């Protein structure tokens, strides 16, 4: 389970869309730099955002948040990173005391 949970603050209403193509630069010693644009629909004020597309080796300090159009100032207020191996015990603990709705399989 790899999830970034961030709380973003934006001074004005913004709808960010992808402007650039993804890029990958691979270095020695199992190190790589990934540049990607993630579309976000942000409103004025704090916005909780979850992103599950990160790798297990991501360096949380390397995450950069900016408006590709340069019109809005963005700030990460809080960032959490979970990289727990999925197990039955973890799933049970995450959903303990919560109501679950099961859907029948097709």
Tab-separated table of C-alpha atoms in Angstrom:
chain	number	residue	atom	x	y	z
A	1	UNK	CA	0.000	0.000	0.000
A	2	UNK	CA	1.668	3.198	-1.197
A	3	UNK	CA	-0.291	6.356	-0.522
A	4	UNK	CA	0.729	9.976	-0.283
A	5	UNK	CA	-1.685	11.968	1.802
A	6	UNK	CA	-1.109	15.684	1.600
A	7	UNK	CA	-2.962	18.759	2.706
A	8	UNK	CA	-2.489	21.562	0.215
A	9	UNK	CA	-3.167	25.229	0.636
A	10	UNK	CA	-4.003	27.434	-2.302
A	11	UNK	CA	-4.801	31.113	-2.286
A	12	UNK	CA	-7.218	31.070	-5.234
A	13	UNK	CA	-9.465	28.614	-7.023
A	14	UNK	CA	-7.499	26.491	-9.478
A	15	UNK	CA	-8.015	23.527	-11.722
A	16	UNK	CA	-4.627	22.100	-12.637
A	17	UNK	CA	-4.282	19.898	-15.689
A	18	UNK	CA	-1.413	18.031	-17.283
A	19	UNK	CA	0.823	20.329	-19.359
A	20	UNK	CA	3.980	18.251	-19.767
A	21	UNK	CA	4.802	14.705	-20.733
A	22	UNK	CA	6.232	12.388	-18.048
A	23	UNK	CA	10.043	12.100	-17.987
A	24	UNK	CA	12.361	9.511	-16.455
A	25	UNK	CA	16.095	9.873	-15.811
A	26	UNK	CA	17.888	6.763	-14.546
A	27	UNK	CA	21.147	7.020	-12.596
A	28	UNK	CA	23.531	4.460	-11.076
A	29	UNK	CA	22.957	2.798	-7.695
A	30	UNK	CA	19.185	2.262	-8.108
A	31	UNK	CA	18.353	5.969	-8.284
A	32	UNK	CA	15.988	7.611	-10.747
A	33	UNK	CA	14.183	10.918	-11.141
A	34	UNK	CA	10.589	10.907	-12.338
A	35	UNK	CA	8.876	14.065	-13.532
A	36	UNK	CA	5.148	13.783	-13.926
A	37	UNK	CA	2.140	16.054	-13.835
A	38	UNK	CA	-0.857	15.014	-11.752
A	39	UNK	CA	-4.131	16.821	-12.460
A	40	UNK	CA	-5.702	18.230	-9.284
A	41	UNK	CA	-8.998	20.034	-8.824
A	42	UNK	CA	-8.118	22.427	-6.004
A	43	UNK	CA	-10.325	24.997	-4.317
A	44	UNK	CA	-9.337	27.987	-2.187
A	45	UNK	CA	-8.089	26.903	1.248
A	46	UNK	CA	-6.817	23.525	2.436
A	47	UNK	CA	-7.369	20.519	0.134
A	48	UNK	CA	-6.661	16.943	1.274
A	49	UNK	CA	-5.136	14.997	-1.638
A	50	UNK	CA	-4.362	11.273	-1.892
A	51	UNK	CA	-2.058	9.856	-4.540
A	52	UNK	CA	-1.514	6.096	-4.796
A	53	UNK	CA	0.819	6.101	-7.825
A	54	UNK	CA	4.127	6.454	-5.940
A	55	UNK	CA	6.828	3.787	-5.769
A	56	UNK	CA	8.051	2.212	-2.539
A	57	UNK	CA	11.424	3.965	-2.921
A	58	UNK	CA	10.111	7.533	-3.261
A	59	UNK	CA	11.862	10.203	-1.234
A	60	UNK	CA	8.996	12.268	0.248
A	61	UNK	CA	11.207	15.388	0.406
A	62	UNK	CA	11.602	15.258	-3.378
A	63	UNK	CA	7.901	15.903	-4.074
A	64	UNK	CA	7.425	19.336	-5.643
A	65	UNK	CA	4.044	20.993	-5.919
A	66	UNK	CA	3.556	23.875	-8.325
A	67	UNK	CA	1.022	25.277	-10.719
A	68	UNK	CA	2.340	24.498	-14.235
A	69	UNK	CA	0.792	27.744	-15.496
A	70	UNK	CA	2.521	29.721	-12.719
A	71	UNK	CA	-0.703	31.546	-11.833
A	72	UNK	CA	-1.181	30.241	-8.284
A	73	UNK	CA	1.080	29.833	-5.272
A	74	UNK	CA	0.763	26.354	-3.712
A	75	UNK	CA	2.058	25.064	-0.395
A	76	UNK	CA	2.206	21.563	1.118
A	77	UNK	CA	0.971	21.936	4.705
A	78	UNK	CA	1.407	18.290	5.671
A	79	UNK	CA	2.615	15.174	3.875
A	80	UNK	CA	2.338	11.557	5.002
A	81	UNK	CA	3.701	8.512	3.243
A	82	UNK	CA	2.579	4.926	3.854
A	83	UNK	CA	4.464	1.993	2.449
A	84	UNK	CA	3.155	-0.863	4.548
A	85	UNK	CA	3.254	-4.305	2.962
A	86	UNK	CA	-0.354	-5.350	2.482
A	87	UNK	CA	-1.356	-8.131	4.838
A	88	UNK	CA	-4.571	-9.427	6.317
A	89	UNK	CA	-3.649	-7.934	9.704
A	90	UNK	CA	-2.971	-4.483	8.207
A	91	UNK	CA	-6.245	-4.428	6.279
A	92	UNK	CA	-8.186	-5.506	9.359
A	93	UNK	CA	-6.525	-2.818	11.493
A	94	UNK	CA	-7.203	-0.094	8.907
A	95	UNK	CA	-10.905	-0.915	8.810
A	96	UNK	CA	-11.413	-1.815	12.468
A	97	UNK	CA	-14.636	-0.314	13.888
A	98	UNK	CA	-15.722	0.881	10.432
A	99	UNK	CA	-18.787	-0.185	8.518
A	100	UNK	CA	-18.022	-2.261	5.424
A	101	UNK	CA	-20.361	-2.667	2.472
A	102	UNK	CA	-19.831	-5.779	0.387
A	103	UNK	CA	-20.862	-5.935	-3.246
A	104	UNK	CA	-21.628	-9.246	-4.942
A	105	UNK	CA	-19.191	-10.285	-7.656
A	106	UNK	CA	-20.438	-10.387	-11.229
